[in-house]
mmCIF file of C-alpha atoms in Angstrom:
data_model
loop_
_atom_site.group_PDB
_atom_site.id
_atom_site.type_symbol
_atom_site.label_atom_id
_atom_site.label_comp_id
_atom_site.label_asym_id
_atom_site.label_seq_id
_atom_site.Cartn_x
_atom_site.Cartn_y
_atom_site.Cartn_z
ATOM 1 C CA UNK B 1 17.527 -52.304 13.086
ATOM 2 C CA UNK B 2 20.654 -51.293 11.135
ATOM 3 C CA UNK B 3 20.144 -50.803 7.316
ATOM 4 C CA UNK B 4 23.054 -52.983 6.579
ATOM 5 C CA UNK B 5 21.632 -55.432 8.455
ATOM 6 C CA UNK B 6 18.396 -55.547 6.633
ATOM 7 C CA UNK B 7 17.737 -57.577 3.097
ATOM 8 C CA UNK B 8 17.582 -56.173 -0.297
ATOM 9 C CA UNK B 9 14.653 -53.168 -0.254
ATOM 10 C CA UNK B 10 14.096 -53.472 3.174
ATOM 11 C CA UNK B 11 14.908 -49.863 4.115
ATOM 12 C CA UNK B 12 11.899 -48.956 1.508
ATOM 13 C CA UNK B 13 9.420 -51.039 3.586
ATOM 14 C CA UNK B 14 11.567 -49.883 7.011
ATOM 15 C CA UNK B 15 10.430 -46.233 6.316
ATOM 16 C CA UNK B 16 6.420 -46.895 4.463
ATOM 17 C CA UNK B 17 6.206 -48.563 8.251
ATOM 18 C CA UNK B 18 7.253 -46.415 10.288
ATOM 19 C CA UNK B 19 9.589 -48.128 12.313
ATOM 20 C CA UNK B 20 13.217 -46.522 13.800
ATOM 21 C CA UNK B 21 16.473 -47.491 11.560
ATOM 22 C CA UNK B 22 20.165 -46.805 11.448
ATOM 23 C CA UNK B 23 22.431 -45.750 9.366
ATOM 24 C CA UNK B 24 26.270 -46.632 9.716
ATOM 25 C CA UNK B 25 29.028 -45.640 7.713
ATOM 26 C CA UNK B 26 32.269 -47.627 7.719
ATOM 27 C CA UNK B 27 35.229 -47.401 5.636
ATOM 28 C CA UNK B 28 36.908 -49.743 3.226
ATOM 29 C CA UNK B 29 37.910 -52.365 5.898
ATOM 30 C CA UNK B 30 34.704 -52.379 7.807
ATOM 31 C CA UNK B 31 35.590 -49.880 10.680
ATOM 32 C CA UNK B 32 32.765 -47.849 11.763
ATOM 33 C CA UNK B 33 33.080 -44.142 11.730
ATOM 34 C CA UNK B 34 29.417 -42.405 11.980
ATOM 35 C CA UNK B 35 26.053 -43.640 12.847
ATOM 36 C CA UNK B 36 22.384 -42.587 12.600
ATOM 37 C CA UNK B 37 19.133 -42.660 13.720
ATOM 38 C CA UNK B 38 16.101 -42.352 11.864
ATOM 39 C CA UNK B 39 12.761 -41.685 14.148
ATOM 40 C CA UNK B 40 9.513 -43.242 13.235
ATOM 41 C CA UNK B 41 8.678 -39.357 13.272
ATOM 42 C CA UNK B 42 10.563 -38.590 10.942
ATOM 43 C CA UNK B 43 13.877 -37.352 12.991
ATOM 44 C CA UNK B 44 17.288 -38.006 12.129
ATOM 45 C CA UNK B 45 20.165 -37.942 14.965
ATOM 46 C CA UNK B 46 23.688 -38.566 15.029
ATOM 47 C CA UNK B 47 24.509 -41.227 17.609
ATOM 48 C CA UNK B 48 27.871 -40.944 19.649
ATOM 49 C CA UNK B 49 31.061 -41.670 17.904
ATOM 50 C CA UNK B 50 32.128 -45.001 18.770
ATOM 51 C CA UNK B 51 34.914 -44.928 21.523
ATOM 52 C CA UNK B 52 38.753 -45.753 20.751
ATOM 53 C CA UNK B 53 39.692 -48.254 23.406
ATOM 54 C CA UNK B 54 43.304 -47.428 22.866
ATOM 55 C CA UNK B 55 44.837 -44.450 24.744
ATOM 56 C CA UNK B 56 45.851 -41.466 22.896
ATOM 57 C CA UNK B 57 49.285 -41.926 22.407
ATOM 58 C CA UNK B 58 48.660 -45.292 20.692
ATOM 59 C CA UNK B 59 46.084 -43.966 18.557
ATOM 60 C CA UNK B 60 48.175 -40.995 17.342
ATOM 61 C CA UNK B 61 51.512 -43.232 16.974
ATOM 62 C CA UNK B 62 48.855 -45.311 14.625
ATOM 63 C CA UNK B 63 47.410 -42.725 12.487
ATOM 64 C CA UNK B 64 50.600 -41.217 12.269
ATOM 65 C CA UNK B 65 52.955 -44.175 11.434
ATOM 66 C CA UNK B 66 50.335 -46.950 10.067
ATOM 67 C CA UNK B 67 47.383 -47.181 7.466
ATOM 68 C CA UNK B 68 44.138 -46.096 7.995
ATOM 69 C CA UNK B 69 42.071 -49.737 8.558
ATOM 70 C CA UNK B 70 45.257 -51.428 9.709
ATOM 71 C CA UNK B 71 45.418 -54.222 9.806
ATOM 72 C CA UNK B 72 42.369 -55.243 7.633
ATOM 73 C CA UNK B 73 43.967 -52.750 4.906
ATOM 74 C CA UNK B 74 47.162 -54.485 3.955
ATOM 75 C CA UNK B 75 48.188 -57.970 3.286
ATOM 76 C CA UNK B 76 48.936 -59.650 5.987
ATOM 77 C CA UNK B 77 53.105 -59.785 5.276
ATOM 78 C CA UNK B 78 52.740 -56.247 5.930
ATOM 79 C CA UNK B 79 53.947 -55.747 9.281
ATOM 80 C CA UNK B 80 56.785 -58.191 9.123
ATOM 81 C CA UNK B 81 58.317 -56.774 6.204
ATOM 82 C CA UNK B 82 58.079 -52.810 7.596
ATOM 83 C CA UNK B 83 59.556 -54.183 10.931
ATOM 84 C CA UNK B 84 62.744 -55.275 9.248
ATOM 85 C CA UNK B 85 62.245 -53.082 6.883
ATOM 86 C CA UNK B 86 62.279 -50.163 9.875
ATOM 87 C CA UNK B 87 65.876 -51.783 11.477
ATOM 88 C CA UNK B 88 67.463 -52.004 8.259
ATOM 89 C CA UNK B 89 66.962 -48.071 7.717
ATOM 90 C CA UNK B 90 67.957 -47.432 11.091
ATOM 91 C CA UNK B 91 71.536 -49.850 10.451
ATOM 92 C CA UNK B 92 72.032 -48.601 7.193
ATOM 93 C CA UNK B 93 71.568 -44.444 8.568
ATOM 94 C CA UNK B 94 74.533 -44.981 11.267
ATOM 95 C CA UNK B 95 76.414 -46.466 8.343
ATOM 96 C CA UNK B 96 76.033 -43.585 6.121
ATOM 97 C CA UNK B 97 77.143 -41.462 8.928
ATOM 98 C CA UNK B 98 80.620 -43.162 9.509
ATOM 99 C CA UNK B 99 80.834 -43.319 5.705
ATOM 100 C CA UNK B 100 80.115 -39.561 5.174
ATOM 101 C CA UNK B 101 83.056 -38.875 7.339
ATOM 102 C CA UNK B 102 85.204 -40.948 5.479
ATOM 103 C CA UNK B 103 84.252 -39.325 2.056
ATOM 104 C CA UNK B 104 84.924 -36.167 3.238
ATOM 105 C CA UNK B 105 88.385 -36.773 4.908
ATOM 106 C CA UNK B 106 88.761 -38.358 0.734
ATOM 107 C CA UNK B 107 87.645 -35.175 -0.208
ATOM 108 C CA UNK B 108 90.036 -33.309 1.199
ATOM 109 C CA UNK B 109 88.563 -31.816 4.354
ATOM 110 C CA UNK B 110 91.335 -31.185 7.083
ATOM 111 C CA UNK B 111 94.225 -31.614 4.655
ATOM 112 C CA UNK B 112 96.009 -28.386 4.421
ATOM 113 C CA UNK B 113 97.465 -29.783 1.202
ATOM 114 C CA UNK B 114 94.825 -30.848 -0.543
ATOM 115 C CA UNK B 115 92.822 -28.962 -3.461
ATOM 116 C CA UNK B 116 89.976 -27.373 -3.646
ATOM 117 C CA UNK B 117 90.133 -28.192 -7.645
ATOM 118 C CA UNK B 118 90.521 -31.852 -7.060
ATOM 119 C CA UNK B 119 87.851 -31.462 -4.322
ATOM 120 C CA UNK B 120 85.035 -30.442 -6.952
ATOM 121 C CA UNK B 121 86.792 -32.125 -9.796
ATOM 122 C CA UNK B 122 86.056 -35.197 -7.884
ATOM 123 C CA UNK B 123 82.387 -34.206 -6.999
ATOM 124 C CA UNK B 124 81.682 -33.474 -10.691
ATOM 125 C CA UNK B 125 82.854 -37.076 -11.536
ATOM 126 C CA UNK B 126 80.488 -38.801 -9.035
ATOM 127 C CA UNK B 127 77.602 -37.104 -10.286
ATOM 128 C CA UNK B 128 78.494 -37.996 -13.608
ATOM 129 C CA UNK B 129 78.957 -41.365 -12.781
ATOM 130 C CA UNK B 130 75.723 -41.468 -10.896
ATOM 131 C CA UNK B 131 73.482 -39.971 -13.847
ATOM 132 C CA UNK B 132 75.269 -42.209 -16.351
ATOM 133 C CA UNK B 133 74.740 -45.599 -14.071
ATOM 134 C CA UNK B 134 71.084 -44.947 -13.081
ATOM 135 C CA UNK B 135 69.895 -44.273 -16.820
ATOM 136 C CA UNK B 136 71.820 -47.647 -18.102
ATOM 137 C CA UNK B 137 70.966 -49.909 -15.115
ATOM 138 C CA UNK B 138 66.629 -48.401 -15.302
ATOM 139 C CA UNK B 139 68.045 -49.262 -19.427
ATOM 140 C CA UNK B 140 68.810 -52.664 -19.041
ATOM 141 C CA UNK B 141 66.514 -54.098 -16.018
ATOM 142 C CA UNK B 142 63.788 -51.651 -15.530
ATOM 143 C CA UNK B 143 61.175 -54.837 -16.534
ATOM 144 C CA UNK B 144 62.867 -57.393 -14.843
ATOM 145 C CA UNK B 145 62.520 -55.452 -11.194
ATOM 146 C CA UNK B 146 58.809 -55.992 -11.063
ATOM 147 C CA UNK B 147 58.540 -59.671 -11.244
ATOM 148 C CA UNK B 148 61.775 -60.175 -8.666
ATOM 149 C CA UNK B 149 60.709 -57.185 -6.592
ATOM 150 C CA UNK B 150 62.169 -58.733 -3.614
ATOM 151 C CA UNK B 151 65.404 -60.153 -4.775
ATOM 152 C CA UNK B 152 66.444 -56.313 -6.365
ATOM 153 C CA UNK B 153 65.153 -54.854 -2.966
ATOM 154 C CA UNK B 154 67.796 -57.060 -1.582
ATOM 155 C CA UNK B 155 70.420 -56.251 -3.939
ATOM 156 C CA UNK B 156 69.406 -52.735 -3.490
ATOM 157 C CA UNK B 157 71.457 -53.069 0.193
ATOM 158 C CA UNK B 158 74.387 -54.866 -1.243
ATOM 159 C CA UNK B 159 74.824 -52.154 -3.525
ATOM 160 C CA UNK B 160 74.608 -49.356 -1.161
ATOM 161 C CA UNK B 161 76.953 -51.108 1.742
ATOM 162 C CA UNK B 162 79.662 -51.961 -1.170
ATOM 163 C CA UNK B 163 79.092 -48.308 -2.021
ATOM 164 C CA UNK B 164 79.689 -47.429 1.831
ATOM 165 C CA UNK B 165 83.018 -49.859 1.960
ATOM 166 C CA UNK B 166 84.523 -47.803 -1.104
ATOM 167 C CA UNK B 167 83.854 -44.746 0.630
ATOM 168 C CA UNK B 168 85.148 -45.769 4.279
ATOM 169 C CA UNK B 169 88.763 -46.651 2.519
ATOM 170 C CA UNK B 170 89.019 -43.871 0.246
ATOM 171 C CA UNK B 171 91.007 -41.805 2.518
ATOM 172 C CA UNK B 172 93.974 -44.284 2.433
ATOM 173 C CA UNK B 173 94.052 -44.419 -1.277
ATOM 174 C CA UNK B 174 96.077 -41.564 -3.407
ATOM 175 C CA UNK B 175 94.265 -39.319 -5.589
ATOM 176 C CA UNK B 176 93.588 -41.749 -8.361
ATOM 177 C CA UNK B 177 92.706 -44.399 -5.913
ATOM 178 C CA UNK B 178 90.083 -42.299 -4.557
ATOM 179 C CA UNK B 179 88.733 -40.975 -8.095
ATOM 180 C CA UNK B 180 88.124 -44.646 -8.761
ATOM 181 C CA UNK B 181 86.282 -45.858 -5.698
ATOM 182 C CA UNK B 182 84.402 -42.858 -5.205
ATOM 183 C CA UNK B 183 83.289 -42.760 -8.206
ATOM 184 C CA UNK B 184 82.653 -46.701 -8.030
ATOM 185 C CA UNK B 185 80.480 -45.682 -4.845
ATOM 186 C CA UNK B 186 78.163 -42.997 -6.501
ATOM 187 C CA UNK B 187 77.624 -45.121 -9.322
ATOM 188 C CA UNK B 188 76.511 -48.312 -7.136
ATOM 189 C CA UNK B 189 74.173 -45.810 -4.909
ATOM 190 C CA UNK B 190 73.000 -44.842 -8.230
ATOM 191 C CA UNK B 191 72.304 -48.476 -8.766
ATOM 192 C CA UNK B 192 70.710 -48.906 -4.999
ATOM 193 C CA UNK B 193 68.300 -45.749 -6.050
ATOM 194 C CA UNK B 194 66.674 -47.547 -9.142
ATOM 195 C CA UNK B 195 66.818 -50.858 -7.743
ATOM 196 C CA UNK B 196 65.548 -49.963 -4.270
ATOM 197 C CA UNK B 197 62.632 -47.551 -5.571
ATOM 198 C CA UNK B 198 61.241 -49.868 -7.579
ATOM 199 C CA UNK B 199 61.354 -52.800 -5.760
ATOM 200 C CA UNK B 200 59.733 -50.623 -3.041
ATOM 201 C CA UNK B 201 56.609 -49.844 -5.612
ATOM 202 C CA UNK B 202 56.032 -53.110 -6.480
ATOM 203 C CA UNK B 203 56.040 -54.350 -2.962
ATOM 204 C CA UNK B 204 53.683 -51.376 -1.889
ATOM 205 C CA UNK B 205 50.920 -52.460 -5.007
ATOM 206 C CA UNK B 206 51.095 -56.038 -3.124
ATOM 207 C CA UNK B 207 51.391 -54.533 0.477
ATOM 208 C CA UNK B 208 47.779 -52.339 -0.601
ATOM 209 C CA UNK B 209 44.407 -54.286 -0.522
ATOM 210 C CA UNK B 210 42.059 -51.273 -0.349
ATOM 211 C CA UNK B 211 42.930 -49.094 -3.178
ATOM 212 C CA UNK B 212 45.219 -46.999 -0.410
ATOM 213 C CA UNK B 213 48.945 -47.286 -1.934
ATOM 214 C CA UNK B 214 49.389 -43.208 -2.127
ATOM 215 C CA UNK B 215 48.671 -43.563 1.887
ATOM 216 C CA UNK B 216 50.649 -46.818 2.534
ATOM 217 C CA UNK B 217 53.377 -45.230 0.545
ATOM 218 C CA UNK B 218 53.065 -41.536 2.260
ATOM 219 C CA UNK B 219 53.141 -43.564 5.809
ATOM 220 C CA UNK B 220 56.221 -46.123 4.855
ATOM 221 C CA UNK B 221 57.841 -42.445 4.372
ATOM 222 C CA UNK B 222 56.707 -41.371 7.833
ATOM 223 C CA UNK B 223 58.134 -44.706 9.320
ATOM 224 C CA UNK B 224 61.870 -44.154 7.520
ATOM 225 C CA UNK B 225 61.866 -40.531 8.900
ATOM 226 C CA UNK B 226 61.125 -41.694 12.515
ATOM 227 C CA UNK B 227 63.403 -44.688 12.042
ATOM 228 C CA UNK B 228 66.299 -42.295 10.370
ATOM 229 C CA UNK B 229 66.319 -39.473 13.342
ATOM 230 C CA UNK B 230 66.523 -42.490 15.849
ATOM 231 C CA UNK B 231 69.484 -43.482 13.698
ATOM 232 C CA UNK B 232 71.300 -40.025 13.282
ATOM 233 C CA UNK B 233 71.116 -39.514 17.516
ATOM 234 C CA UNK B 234 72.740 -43.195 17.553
ATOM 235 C CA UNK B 235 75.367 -42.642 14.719
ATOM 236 C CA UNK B 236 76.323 -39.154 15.686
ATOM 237 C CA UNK B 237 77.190 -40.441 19.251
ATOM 238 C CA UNK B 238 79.203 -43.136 17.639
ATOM 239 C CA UNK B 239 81.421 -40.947 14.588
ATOM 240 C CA UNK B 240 82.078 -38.519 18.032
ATOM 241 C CA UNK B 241 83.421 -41.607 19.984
ATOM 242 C CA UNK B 242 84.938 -44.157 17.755
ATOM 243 C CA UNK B 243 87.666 -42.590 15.260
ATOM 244 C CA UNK B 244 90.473 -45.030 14.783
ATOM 245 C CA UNK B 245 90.219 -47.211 11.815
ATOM 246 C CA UNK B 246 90.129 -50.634 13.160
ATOM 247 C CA UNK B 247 87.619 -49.754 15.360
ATOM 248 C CA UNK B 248 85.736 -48.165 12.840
ATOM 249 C CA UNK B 249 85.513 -51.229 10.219
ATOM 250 C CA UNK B 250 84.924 -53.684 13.251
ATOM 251 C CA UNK B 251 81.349 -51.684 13.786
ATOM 252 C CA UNK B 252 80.884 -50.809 9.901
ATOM 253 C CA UNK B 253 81.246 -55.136 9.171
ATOM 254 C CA UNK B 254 78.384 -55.827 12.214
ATOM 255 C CA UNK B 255 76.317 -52.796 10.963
ATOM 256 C CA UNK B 256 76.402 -53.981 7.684
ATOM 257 C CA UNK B 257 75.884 -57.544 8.403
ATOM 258 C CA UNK B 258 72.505 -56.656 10.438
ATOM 259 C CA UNK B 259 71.512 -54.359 7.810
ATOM 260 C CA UNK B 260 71.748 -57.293 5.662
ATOM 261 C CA UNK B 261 70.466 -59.607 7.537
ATOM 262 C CA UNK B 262 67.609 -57.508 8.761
ATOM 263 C CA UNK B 263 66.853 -56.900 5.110
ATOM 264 C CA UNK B 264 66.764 -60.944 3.993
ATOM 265 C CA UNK B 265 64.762 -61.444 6.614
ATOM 266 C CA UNK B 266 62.129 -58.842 5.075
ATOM 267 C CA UNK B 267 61.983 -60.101 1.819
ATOM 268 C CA UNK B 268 62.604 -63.713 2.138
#
C-alpha cells in the first residue's frame, strides 16, 4: 500500500502492524521521481526508478528547452505563446542581421571618405539617445505595462522593426540624415528593451503555476538562444547572397510582416 494512498494516520497504524508500505516522492506537478519500500521487518529499499518512455534525445531536448513538470507546470497558453514566440525571434534575428549591415555601411565602413570622428560621434549620440529614452519611457509607463502585458509585448516588435527600417535606409541619407534616424533607431530599441522585458515578466508570473518562474524564465532564455543560432546560419546565408537594395527591402517587408504576425498571434 502506498502512504499517499492511505487516510489520515494510517501510516502510524501501517507500521504498529507490521505490514509492507511505500513511500513515493513526486514533485510539484505530481511526477514521480523516487520510491520506497518499507519491510514488515523493518527494511527499507529503494525501488527502481520509474522508466522514461521517451527516447533520449526527446528527454534531453525537454529538460533542456522546457520546464521541469511540463506540461502540468505552466498554464496551459504556454506552449502556444513560446511557439510564436520562438518564430518571431528567429524572423526578427535575420532582420537584425540585414539591418546591422546597413548601420554599418551608415557608419562609415567601406567609405574611404568617411570619418572616423563622425563614426564615434555618431555612436556616442545613439547611446545617449538610448539611455535618455529608456529612463523616460520606464518614467512614464513603467505601471501601465503590467496590466496590458500583452499589448506592450506587441508594441515591443513595432518598435524594434521601425528601429530596423531607420537603420536599413540610413546609408542613403547624408550625414545629418543619418544622425537623425540612427539616433531615432537606438532610441526606439531603447523603447523595445523596456517594453519587451517587462511585458515578458509579467507574462512569465502568469505562464508559472508551480512557484518555478526563475526556471521558466532561465529555459525561455535557452529557447531564444537555440531559436537565434538557427536564425544567424539563415541570415548570414542571406546578407552573403542578397545585396542590392530592392531586393533587400522586398525580404526585410515579409520578414517583418511574419515577425509581426507571428508575434499577434502569441499574444492575441
Amino acid at each position: 500500500m502506498a502512504a499517499d494512498e492511505a487516510e489520515p494516520g494510517a501510516l502510524n497504524t501501517l507500521i504498529s502492524q507490521g505490514r509492507d508500505y511505500e513511500i513515493v516522492e513526486v514533485d510539484k506537478s505530481g511526477n514521480l521521481l523516487h520510491k520506497w519500500r518499507h519491510t514488515k521487518d523493518g527494511r527499507v529499499s529503494k525501488l527502481a526508478a520509474p522508466k522514461d518512455t521517451d527516447g533520449s534525445f526527446s528527454r534531453l531536448f525537454r529538460e533542456c528547452f522546457l520546464p521541469a513538470g511540463f506540461p502540468h507546470s505552466v498554464s496551459e497558453d504556454y506552449l502556444a505563446y513560446q511557439l510564436c514566440d520562438s518564430l518571431q525571434a528567429f524572423f526578427s534575428t535575420i532582420i537584425s542581421l540585414l539591418a546591422s549591415r546597413a548601420l554599418l555601411q551608415g557608419l562609415g565602413v567601406g567609405d574611404a571618405s568617411s570619418s572616423t570622428t563622425f563614426a564615434v560621434f555618431l555612436t556616442i549620440l545613439k547611446d545617449a539617445m538610448s539611455r535618455i529614452a529608456t529612463v523616460i519611457f520606464a518614467y512614464k509607463f513603467g505601471l501601465r505595462i503590467e496590466p496590458e502585458a500583452k499589448r506592450y509585448r506587441f508594441l515591443a516588435d513595432v518598435f524594434n522593426d521601425t528601429a530596423f527600417f531607420l537603420e536599413l535606409y540610413s546609408p542613403y541619407l547624408g550625414s545629418w540624415g543619418k544622425i537623425v534616424a540612427l539616433s531615432t533607431g537606438e532610441a526606439l530599441r531603447a523603447l523595445c528593451g523596456v517594453a519587451a522585458g517587462a511585458s515578458k515578466a509579467a507574462l512569465s508570473v502568469h505562464f508559472a503555476k508551480h512557484d518555478n518562474l526563475a526556471e521558466l524564465n532561465a529555459k525561455e532564455a535557452s529557447q531564444e538562444t537555440a531559436v537565434g543560432l538557427f536564425g544567424l546560419l539563415a541570415g548570414s546565408f542571406l546578407v552573403k547572397h542578397i545585396g542590392d537594395k530592392g531586393s533587400v527591402l522586398a525580404l526585410t517587408i515579409v520578414l517583418v510582416i511574419a515577425h509581426l504576425l507571428t508575434n499577434y498571434i502569441g499574444v492575441c
